[in-house]
Amino acid sequence: MDIPLAKPQLTEKDRQAVLDVLNTPKLSLGPKLEEFEGLIADYTGVNHAVAVNSGTSALHLIIRSLGIGEGDEVITTPFSFISSSNCILFEGAVPVFVDIDPDTLNIGVEKIEEAITENTKALLAVDVFGQPAEWGKLEEIASEYNLYLIEDSAEALGAEFQGKKAGSFGDAGVFAFYPNKQITTGEGGVIVTNNDDVATLSRSMRNQGRGEGDKWLQHERLGYNYRISDINCALGISQMERIDEIVSRRAEIAESYNQKLQNVSEIQTPLVSPSGKTSWFVYVIRLDDQFTRETRDTILEELSQRGIGCSNYFTPIHLQPFYRKRFGYKPGDFPITEGVSSRTIALPFFNEITEEEMDYVVGHFKEVIREFK
Ligand SMILES: *Cc1c(COP(=O)(O)O)cnc(C)c1O
């Protein structure tokens, strides 16, 4: 068997939607862009959605729209994909890491206040693996210290915290649509916000800083080409039409893995917080402390050799080579993040995975971890 870690689900209808755009002259800034943005805004329950060419671009535009820059600090998590922190560096601000909660794997809210200084401008929290962060507490802290609150919901389309959709918390949030996310546009991302200024500035900056309604070659501010094509948006629209089905199918797969793994005493299956609804992005188990990072890596290799796509979600951001070089971080700086990340294994997880494939994964997984214990 050869089972990938992730795989987009593409239907005949998805393909037709893309072909239909190719029969029109509007390949960019056309009707599919607006339609896609409308669907995302409605689904998330926010006033504005601004679609761009990646989740990273979306994060960058939020940081810029909020005027976060040189000399500012942004409190965030080291247990994430690199761009939730890089977007802060893009603008010359400094990411200040706070270690995670060992259960939810999201930023440890009780440790945030001690990291706040007079230079702190914002909190940027991530809904890791599709599990919403503690938005109630985060909103409290942001409002008490007068900080912007940014939601990296790139992995959490469809998740909820206390009945509200992920992406709708704080000043602005993002979703991302790379092919391993809940829905895909090939490449793409979107800013979701109730803040009119963030929406207007993001729209302008994604399109070279043009003003609204301005002539094509009039530029009001520094901007970028972060546009997403209507071809990508058509795929996004088609995928959004079955978002509920996708979210529940993924929950079903996670539940099925939980069942199949329940008697494996050497691991911990993913914990879900009681205050939210998870929208499953990946299925990540944790080996217990009798395993070292080296053993985990050997297990990953062995699983790959058996045709099982797997990965070590995530490598801590502060230990990435250029973060170490630039900020002097070293192992031991964020022990919970490091401990967790040295024992994670993401198993194959995608809408169309079959029961037979999951049995193959779990069967080999059990065999391999017992061999290398
Ligand atoms: C995927 C992801 C992003 C970035 O999205 P891209 O579209 O790949 O740029 C940002 N943050 C997190 C947590 C992600 O998982």
GROMACS .gro file of C-alpha atoms and ligand atoms in nm:
model
  388
    1MET     CA    1   0.000   0.000   0.000
    2ASP     CA    2   0.102   0.359  -0.051
    3ILE     CA    3  -0.103   0.592   0.167
    4PRO     CA    4  -0.022   0.962   0.155
    5LEU     CA    5  -0.021   1.183   0.465
    6ALA     CA    6  -0.271   1.419   0.305
    7LYS     CA    7  -0.464   1.433  -0.021
    8PRO     CA    8  -0.715   1.683  -0.155
    9GLN     CA    9  -1.058   1.554  -0.247
   10LEU     CA   10  -1.145   1.672  -0.596
   11THR     CA   11  -1.482   1.592  -0.748
   12GLU     CA   12  -1.604   1.605  -1.105
   13LYS     CA   13  -1.797   1.916  -1.005
   14ASP     CA   14  -1.477   2.080  -0.877
   15ARG     CA   15  -1.305   2.013  -1.208
   16GLN     CA   16  -1.602   2.142  -1.406
   17ALA     CA   17  -1.607   2.462  -1.199
   18VAL     CA   18  -1.245   2.530  -1.295
   19LEU     CA   19  -1.309   2.452  -1.661
   20ASP     CA   20  -1.609   2.686  -1.661
   21VAL     CA   21  -1.389   2.980  -1.559
   22LEU     CA   22  -1.150   2.894  -1.838
   23ASN     CA   23  -1.438   2.952  -2.080
   24THR     CA   24  -1.467   3.314  -1.963
   25PRO     CA   25  -1.227   3.605  -2.011
   26LYS     CA   26  -1.226   3.685  -1.636
   27LEU     CA   27  -0.936   3.492  -1.491
   28SER     CA   28  -0.852   3.740  -1.214
   29LEU     CA   29  -1.045   4.001  -1.010
   30GLY     CA   30  -1.361   3.856  -1.161
   31PRO     CA   31  -1.695   3.734  -1.029
   32LYS     CA   32  -1.556   3.412  -0.877
   33LEU     CA   33  -1.336   3.613  -0.642
   34GLU     CA   34  -1.633   3.803  -0.503
   35GLU     CA   35  -1.847   3.493  -0.482
   36PHE     CA   36  -1.579   3.301  -0.296
   37GLU     CA   37  -1.524   3.588  -0.053
   38GLY     CA   38  -1.898   3.610   0.011
   39LEU     CA   39  -1.921   3.240   0.089
   40ILE     CA   40  -1.629   3.256   0.333
   41ALA     CA   41  -1.759   3.569   0.509
   42ASP     CA   42  -2.109   3.421   0.550
   43TYR     CA   43  -1.979   3.088   0.671
   44THR     CA   44  -1.746   3.248   0.926
   45GLY     CA   45  -2.001   3.507   1.033
   46VAL     CA   46  -1.788   3.816   0.965
   47ASN     CA   47  -1.842   4.129   0.758
   48HIS     CA   48  -1.544   4.097   0.525
   49ALA     CA   49  -1.343   3.829   0.354
   50VAL     CA   50  -1.046   3.928   0.137
   51ALA     CA   51  -0.906   3.637  -0.062
   52VAL     CA   52  -0.536   3.629  -0.148
   53ASN     CA   53  -0.280   3.390  -0.294
   54SER     CA   54  -0.180   3.217   0.032
   55GLY     CA   55  -0.244   3.197   0.404
   56THR     CA   56   0.098   3.352   0.459
   57SER     CA   57   0.006   3.654   0.243
   58ALA     CA   58  -0.317   3.687   0.442
   59LEU     CA   59  -0.125   3.696   0.770
   60HIS     CA   60   0.123   3.947   0.630
   61LEU     CA   61  -0.154   4.182   0.518
   62ILE     CA   62  -0.317   4.171   0.862
   63ILE     CA   63   0.010   4.263   1.034
   64ARG     CA   64   0.062   4.550   0.789
   65SER     CA   65  -0.297   4.669   0.802
   66LEU     CA   66  -0.280   4.695   1.179
   67GLY     CA   67   0.039   4.902   1.152
   68ILE     CA   68   0.251   4.652   1.343
   69GLY     CA   69   0.617   4.716   1.264
   70GLU     CA   70   0.970   4.805   1.376
   71GLY     CA   71   1.007   4.795   1.754
   72ASP     CA   72   0.678   4.618   1.818
   73GLU     CA   73   0.646   4.281   1.985
   74VAL     CA   74   0.381   4.025   1.903
   75ILE     CA   75   0.314   3.742   2.146
   76THR     CA   76   0.263   3.409   1.971
   77THR     CA   77   0.321   3.034   1.991
   78PRO     CA   78   0.639   2.845   1.894
   79PHE     CA   79   0.429   2.534   1.819
   80SER     CA   80   0.296   2.624   1.476
   81PHE     CA   81   0.375   2.637   1.109
   82ILE     CA   82   0.655   2.887   1.045
   83SER     CA   83   0.447   3.154   0.872
   84SER     CA   84   0.246   3.246   1.184
   85SER     CA   85   0.570   3.386   1.316
   86ASN     CA   86   0.740   3.490   0.991
   87CYS     CA   87   0.455   3.731   0.913
   88ILE     CA   88   0.565   3.930   1.219
   89LEU     CA   89   0.926   3.938   1.099
   90PHE     CA   90   0.817   4.056   0.752
   91GLU     CA   91   0.730   4.390   0.909
   92GLY     CA   92   1.035   4.420   1.133
   93ALA     CA   93   0.841   4.338   1.449
   94VAL     CA   94   0.956   4.068   1.691
   95PRO     CA   95   0.771   3.746   1.772
   96VAL     CA   96   0.775   3.679   2.147
   97PHE     CA   97   0.702   3.315   2.217
   98VAL     CA   98   0.489   3.178   2.497
   99ASP     CA   99   0.496   2.804   2.562
  100ILE     CA  100   0.189   2.591   2.491
  101ASP     CA  101  -0.071   2.414   2.697
  102PRO     CA  102   0.040   2.049   2.704
  103ASP     CA  103  -0.313   1.920   2.647
  104THR     CA  104  -0.463   2.141   2.378
  105LEU     CA  105  -0.124   2.225   2.218
  106ASN     CA  106  -0.243   2.585   2.179
  107ILE     CA  107  -0.073   2.889   2.332
  108GLY     CA  108  -0.068   2.866   2.714
  109VAL     CA  109  -0.298   3.154   2.804
  110GLU     CA  110  -0.193   3.164   3.169
  111LYS     CA  111   0.166   3.245   3.068
  112ILE     CA  112   0.083   3.532   2.834
  113GLU     CA  113   0.066   3.815   3.086
  114GLU     CA  114   0.423   3.769   3.206
  115ALA     CA  115   0.542   3.807   2.845
  116ILE     CA  116   0.371   4.142   2.794
  117THR     CA  117   0.602   4.448   2.784
  118GLU     CA  118   0.546   4.812   2.691
  119ASN     CA  119   0.637   4.717   2.334
  120THR     CA  120   0.373   4.447   2.302
  121LYS     CA  121   0.133   4.541   2.026
  122ALA     CA  122  -0.061   4.223   1.953
  123LEU     CA  123  -0.139   3.863   2.038
  124LEU     CA  124  -0.134   3.618   1.751
  125ALA     CA  125  -0.281   3.281   1.847
  126VAL     CA  126  -0.312   2.974   1.628
  127ASP     CA  127  -0.593   2.716   1.619
  128VAL     CA  128  -0.342   2.433   1.608
  129PHE     CA  129  -0.444   2.122   1.412
  130GLY     CA  130  -0.797   2.266   1.386
  131GLN     CA  131  -0.854   2.291   1.760
  132PRO     CA  132  -0.963   2.641   1.864
  133ALA     CA  133  -0.740   2.831   2.106
  134GLU     CA  134  -0.883   2.974   2.430
  135TRP     CA  135  -1.048   3.273   2.263
  136GLY     CA  136  -1.243   3.383   2.568
  137LYS     CA  137  -0.930   3.430   2.776
  138LEU     CA  138  -0.735   3.572   2.481
  139GLU     CA  139  -1.001   3.839   2.422
  140GLU     CA  140  -0.991   3.929   2.790
  141ILE     CA  141  -0.614   3.976   2.790
  142ALA     CA  142  -0.618   4.168   2.462
  143SER     CA  143  -0.878   4.407   2.589
  144GLU     CA  144  -0.717   4.454   2.931
  145TYR     CA  145  -0.376   4.541   2.781
  146ASN     CA  146  -0.513   4.715   2.473
  147LEU     CA  147  -0.355   4.472   2.227
  148TYR     CA  148  -0.461   4.369   1.880
  149LEU     CA  149  -0.576   4.010   1.860
  150ILE     CA  150  -0.502   3.806   1.548
  151GLU     CA  151  -0.632   3.458   1.473
  152ASP     CA  152  -0.431   3.219   1.260
  153SER     CA  153  -0.710   2.982   1.172
  154ALA     CA  154  -0.527   2.841   0.869
  155GLU     CA  155  -0.584   2.489   1.000
  156ALA     CA  156  -0.931   2.540   1.143
  157LEU     CA  157  -1.194   2.622   0.881
  158GLY     CA  158  -1.519   2.501   1.037
  159ALA     CA  159  -1.396   2.485   1.397
  160GLU     CA  160  -1.594   2.662   1.669
  161PHE     CA  161  -1.527   2.810   2.010
  162GLN     CA  162  -1.832   2.853   2.234
  163GLY     CA  163  -2.061   2.836   1.933
  164LYS     CA  164  -1.872   3.096   1.726
  165LYS     CA  165  -1.675   3.004   1.416
  166ALA     CA  166  -1.296   3.000   1.423
  167GLY     CA  167  -1.160   3.293   1.225
  168SER     CA  168  -1.416   3.531   1.371
  169PHE     CA  169  -1.227   3.613   1.691
  170GLY     CA  170  -1.012   3.918   1.750
  171ASP     CA  171  -0.941   4.195   1.500
  172ALA     CA  172  -0.881   3.967   1.204
  173GLY     CA  173  -0.815   3.605   1.116
  174VAL     CA  174  -0.699   3.391   0.826
  175PHE     CA  175  -0.778   3.063   0.657
  176ALA     CA  176  -0.544   2.887   0.415
  177PHE     CA  177  -0.620   2.666   0.118
  178TYR     CA  178  -0.305   2.470   0.037
  179PRO     CA  179  -0.401   2.117  -0.080
  180ASN     CA  180  -0.355   1.962   0.267
  181LYS     CA  181  -0.610   2.192   0.437
  182GLN     CA  182  -0.982   2.122   0.489
  183ILE     CA  183  -1.063   2.281   0.152
  184THR     CA  184  -0.821   2.378  -0.121
  185THR     CA  185  -0.787   2.633  -0.398
  186GLY     CA  186  -0.452   2.486  -0.505
  187GLU     CA  187  -0.282   2.780  -0.338
  188GLY     CA  188  -0.475   3.047  -0.156
  189GLY     CA  189  -0.574   3.216   0.164
  190VAL     CA  190  -0.823   3.465   0.299
  191ILE     CA  191  -0.844   3.741   0.558
  192VAL     CA  192  -1.165   3.739   0.761
  193THR     CA  193  -1.249   4.045   0.967
  194ASN     CA  194  -1.516   4.277   1.103
  195ASN     CA  195  -1.269   4.565   1.089
  196ASP     CA  196  -1.348   4.787   0.788
  197ASP     CA  197  -0.998   4.938   0.777
  198VAL     CA  198  -0.822   4.601   0.777
  199ALA     CA  199  -1.050   4.490   0.493
  200THR     CA  200  -0.998   4.807   0.284
  201LEU     CA  201  -0.622   4.816   0.338
  202SER     CA  202  -0.585   4.443   0.266
  203ARG     CA  203  -0.784   4.476  -0.057
  204SER     CA  204  -0.561   4.761  -0.164
  205MET     CA  205  -0.232   4.597  -0.065
  206ARG     CA  206  -0.310   4.263  -0.230
  207ASN     CA  207  -0.342   4.458  -0.554
  208GLN     CA  208  -0.025   4.671  -0.559
  209GLY     CA  209  -0.159   4.936  -0.323
  210ARG     CA  210  -0.426   5.063  -0.557
  211GLY     CA  211  -0.698   5.276  -0.402
  212GLU     CA  212  -1.057   5.166  -0.423
  213GLY     CA  213  -1.208   5.258  -0.758
  214ASP     CA  214  -0.882   5.427  -0.856
  215LYS     CA  215  -0.742   5.410  -1.200
  216TRP     CA  216  -0.537   5.099  -1.273
  217LEU     CA  217  -0.201   5.276  -1.253
  218GLN     CA  218  -0.269   5.487  -0.946
  219HIS     CA  219  -0.106   5.354  -0.631
  220GLU     CA  220  -0.195   5.494  -0.290
  221ARG     CA  221   0.045   5.294  -0.078
  222LEU     CA  222   0.308   5.021  -0.091
  223GLY     CA  223   0.137   4.705  -0.205
  224TYR     CA  224   0.205   4.358  -0.335
  225ASN     CA  225   0.075   4.119  -0.591
  226TYR     CA  226  -0.105   3.885  -0.353
  227ARG     CA  227  -0.403   3.835  -0.587
  228ILE     CA  228  -0.566   3.496  -0.621
  229SER     CA  229  -0.700   3.400  -0.963
  230ASP     CA  230  -1.065   3.331  -1.040
  231ILE     CA  231  -0.956   2.982  -1.143
  232ASN     CA  232  -0.849   2.914  -0.785
  233CYS     CA  233  -1.160   3.081  -0.645
  234ALA     CA  234  -1.390   2.865  -0.859
  235LEU     CA  235  -1.233   2.558  -0.703
  236GLY     CA  236  -1.276   2.716  -0.359
  237ILE     CA  237  -1.645   2.787  -0.422
  238SER     CA  238  -1.708   2.433  -0.534
  239GLN     CA  239  -1.528   2.297  -0.227
  240MET     CA  240  -1.708   2.537   0.010
  241GLU     CA  241  -2.040   2.402  -0.113
  242ARG     CA  242  -1.968   2.080   0.075
  243ILE     CA  243  -1.778   2.221   0.372
  244ASP     CA  244  -2.019   2.072   0.629
  245GLU     CA  245  -1.982   1.730   0.473
  246ILE     CA  246  -1.603   1.768   0.471
  247VAL     CA  247  -1.584   1.874   0.836
  248SER     CA  248  -1.805   1.588   0.950
  249ARG     CA  249  -1.628   1.331   0.734
  250ARG     CA  250  -1.296   1.434   0.890
  251ALA     CA  251  -1.445   1.407   1.239
  252GLU     CA  252  -1.563   1.057   1.151
  253ILE     CA  253  -1.212   0.956   1.041
  254ALA     CA  254  -1.060   1.096   1.361
  255GLU     CA  255  -1.316   0.902   1.565
  256SER     CA  256  -1.237   0.588   1.374
  257TYR     CA  257  -0.861   0.628   1.442
  258ASN     CA  258  -0.942   0.691   1.811
  259GLN     CA  259  -1.130   0.362   1.824
  260LYS     CA  260  -0.863   0.164   1.645
  261LEU     CA  261  -0.590   0.307   1.868
  262GLN     CA  262  -0.767   0.295   2.201
  263ASN     CA  263  -0.578  -0.007   2.333
  264VAL     CA  264  -0.234   0.120   2.235
  265SER     CA  265  -0.098   0.212   2.577
  266GLU     CA  266   0.224   0.368   2.442
  267ILE     CA  267   0.049   0.666   2.286
  268GLN     CA  268  -0.187   0.949   2.354
  269THR     CA  269  -0.455   1.016   2.095
  270PRO     CA  270  -0.539   1.383   2.022
  271LEU     CA  271  -0.717   1.568   2.299
  272VAL     CA  272  -1.003   1.798   2.210
  273SER     CA  273  -1.102   2.090   2.426
  274PRO     CA  274  -1.449   2.077   2.578
  275SER     CA  275  -1.522   2.443   2.496
  276GLY     CA  276  -1.497   2.408   2.123
  277LYS     CA  277  -1.560   2.206   1.813
  278THR     CA  278  -1.252   2.079   1.635
  279SER     CA  279  -1.231   2.092   1.260
  280TRP     CA  280  -0.978   1.816   1.199
  281PHE     CA  281  -0.677   1.929   0.996
  282VAL     CA  282  -0.440   1.645   1.080
  283TYR     CA  283  -0.452   1.345   1.310
  284VAL     CA  284  -0.152   1.365   1.539
  285ILE     CA  285  -0.074   1.114   1.812
  286ARG     CA  286   0.192   1.149   2.080
  287LEU     CA  287   0.427   0.876   2.191
  288ASP     CA  288   0.477   0.853   2.566
  289ASP     CA  289   0.802   0.954   2.742
  290GLN     CA  290   0.972   0.618   2.704
  291PHE     CA  291   1.034   0.725   2.344
  292THR     CA  292   1.308   0.974   2.251
  293ARG     CA  293   1.313   1.210   1.956
  294GLU     CA  294   1.560   0.976   1.784
  295THR     CA  295   1.331   0.675   1.828
  296ARG     CA  296   1.037   0.878   1.699
  297ASP     CA  297   1.237   0.973   1.391
  298THR     CA  298   1.328   0.608   1.333
  299ILE     CA  299   0.960   0.515   1.363
  300LEU     CA  300   0.869   0.781   1.105
  301GLU     CA  301   1.126   0.636   0.867
  302GLU     CA  302   1.007   0.282   0.922
  303LEU     CA  303   0.644   0.383   0.862
  304SER     CA  304   0.743   0.564   0.541
  305GLN     CA  305   0.918   0.251   0.421
  306ARG     CA  306   0.595   0.063   0.471
  307GLY     CA  307   0.414   0.309   0.245
  308ILE     CA  308   0.259   0.513   0.523
  309GLY     CA  309   0.276   0.892   0.483
  310CYS     CA  310   0.361   1.044   0.819
  311SER     CA  311   0.527   1.350   0.964
  312ASN     CA  312   0.655   1.515   1.282
  313TYR     CA  313   0.406   1.803   1.311
  314PHE     CA  314   0.559   2.059   1.415
  315THR     CA  315   0.926   2.138   1.455
  316PRO     CA  316   0.929   2.425   1.709
  317ILE     CA  317   0.965   2.761   1.534
  318HIS     CA  318   1.225   2.890   1.780
  319LEU     CA  319   1.453   2.598   1.693
  320GLN     CA  320   1.442   2.657   1.318
  321PRO     CA  321   1.795   2.740   1.199
  322PHE     CA  322   1.739   3.106   1.117
  323TYR     CA  323   1.546   3.177   1.437
  324ARG     CA  324   1.832   3.027   1.640
  325LYS     CA  325   2.086   3.233   1.452
  326ARG     CA  326   1.891   3.555   1.473
  327PHE     CA  327   1.751   3.537   1.827
  328GLY     CA  328   1.989   3.293   1.998
  329TYR     CA  329   1.720   3.040   2.086
  330LYS     CA  330   1.838   2.701   2.208
  331PRO     CA  331   1.685   2.371   2.313
  332GLY     CA  332   1.523   2.408   2.654
  333ASP     CA  333   1.379   2.756   2.593
  334PHE     CA  334   1.020   2.630   2.552
  335PRO     CA  335   1.020   2.286   2.714
  336ILE     CA  336   0.655   2.193   2.669
  337THR     CA  337   0.664   2.271   2.297
  338GLU     CA  338   0.991   2.083   2.258
  339GLY     CA  339   0.874   1.782   2.458
  340VAL     CA  340   0.553   1.755   2.258
  341SER     CA  341   0.716   1.811   1.923
  342SER     CA  342   0.976   1.541   1.979
  343ARG     CA  343   0.704   1.278   2.020
  344THR     CA  344   0.437   1.363   1.765
  345ILE     CA  345   0.344   1.152   1.467
  346ALA     CA  346   0.086   1.270   1.215
  347LEU     CA  347  -0.086   0.974   1.051
  348PRO     CA  348  -0.243   0.965   0.702
  349PHE     CA  349  -0.553   1.179   0.716
  350PHE     CA  350  -0.773   1.286   0.425
  351ASN     CA  351  -1.142   1.279   0.331
  352GLU     CA  352  -1.119   0.972   0.111
  353ILE     CA  353  -0.910   0.749   0.334
  354THR     CA  354  -1.072   0.405   0.357
  355GLU     CA  355  -1.133   0.185   0.659
  356GLU     CA  356  -0.895  -0.068   0.505
  357GLU     CA  357  -0.621   0.195   0.472
  358MET     CA  358  -0.669   0.304   0.833
  359ASP     CA  359  -0.645  -0.059   0.946
  360TYR     CA  360  -0.323  -0.096   0.750
  361VAL     CA  361  -0.184   0.223   0.909
  362VAL     CA  362  -0.281   0.121   1.262
  363GLY     CA  363  -0.164  -0.239   1.222
  364HIS     CA  364   0.181  -0.134   1.104
  365PHE     CA  365   0.198   0.151   1.351
  366LYS     CA  366   0.145  -0.087   1.644
  367GLU     CA  367   0.404  -0.327   1.510
  368VAL     CA  368   0.661  -0.054   1.452
  369ILE     CA  369   0.630   0.127   1.786
  370ARG     CA  370   0.663  -0.202   1.975
  371GLU     CA  371   0.970  -0.291   1.774
  372PHE     CA  372   1.146   0.037   1.850
  373LYS     CA  373   1.032   0.097   2.206
  374LIG     C1  374  -0.089   2.637   0.633
  374LIG     C2  375  -0.064   2.734   0.740
  374LIG     C3  376  -0.033   2.869   0.715
  374LIG     C4  377   0.003   2.924   0.581
  374LIG     O1  378  -0.068   2.896   0.475
  374LIG     P1  379  -0.005   2.896   0.327
  374LIG     O2  380  -0.125   2.902   0.243
  374LIG     O3  381   0.073   2.770   0.313
  374LIG     O4  382   0.080   3.017   0.313
  374LIG     C5  383  -0.023   2.954   0.823
  374LIG     N1  384  -0.038   2.912   0.948
  374LIG     C6  385  -0.063   2.784   0.977
  374LIG     C7  386  -0.078   2.745   1.120
  374LIG     C8  387  -0.075   2.690   0.874
  374LIG     O5  388  -0.096   2.561   0.904
   0.00000   0.00000   0.00000
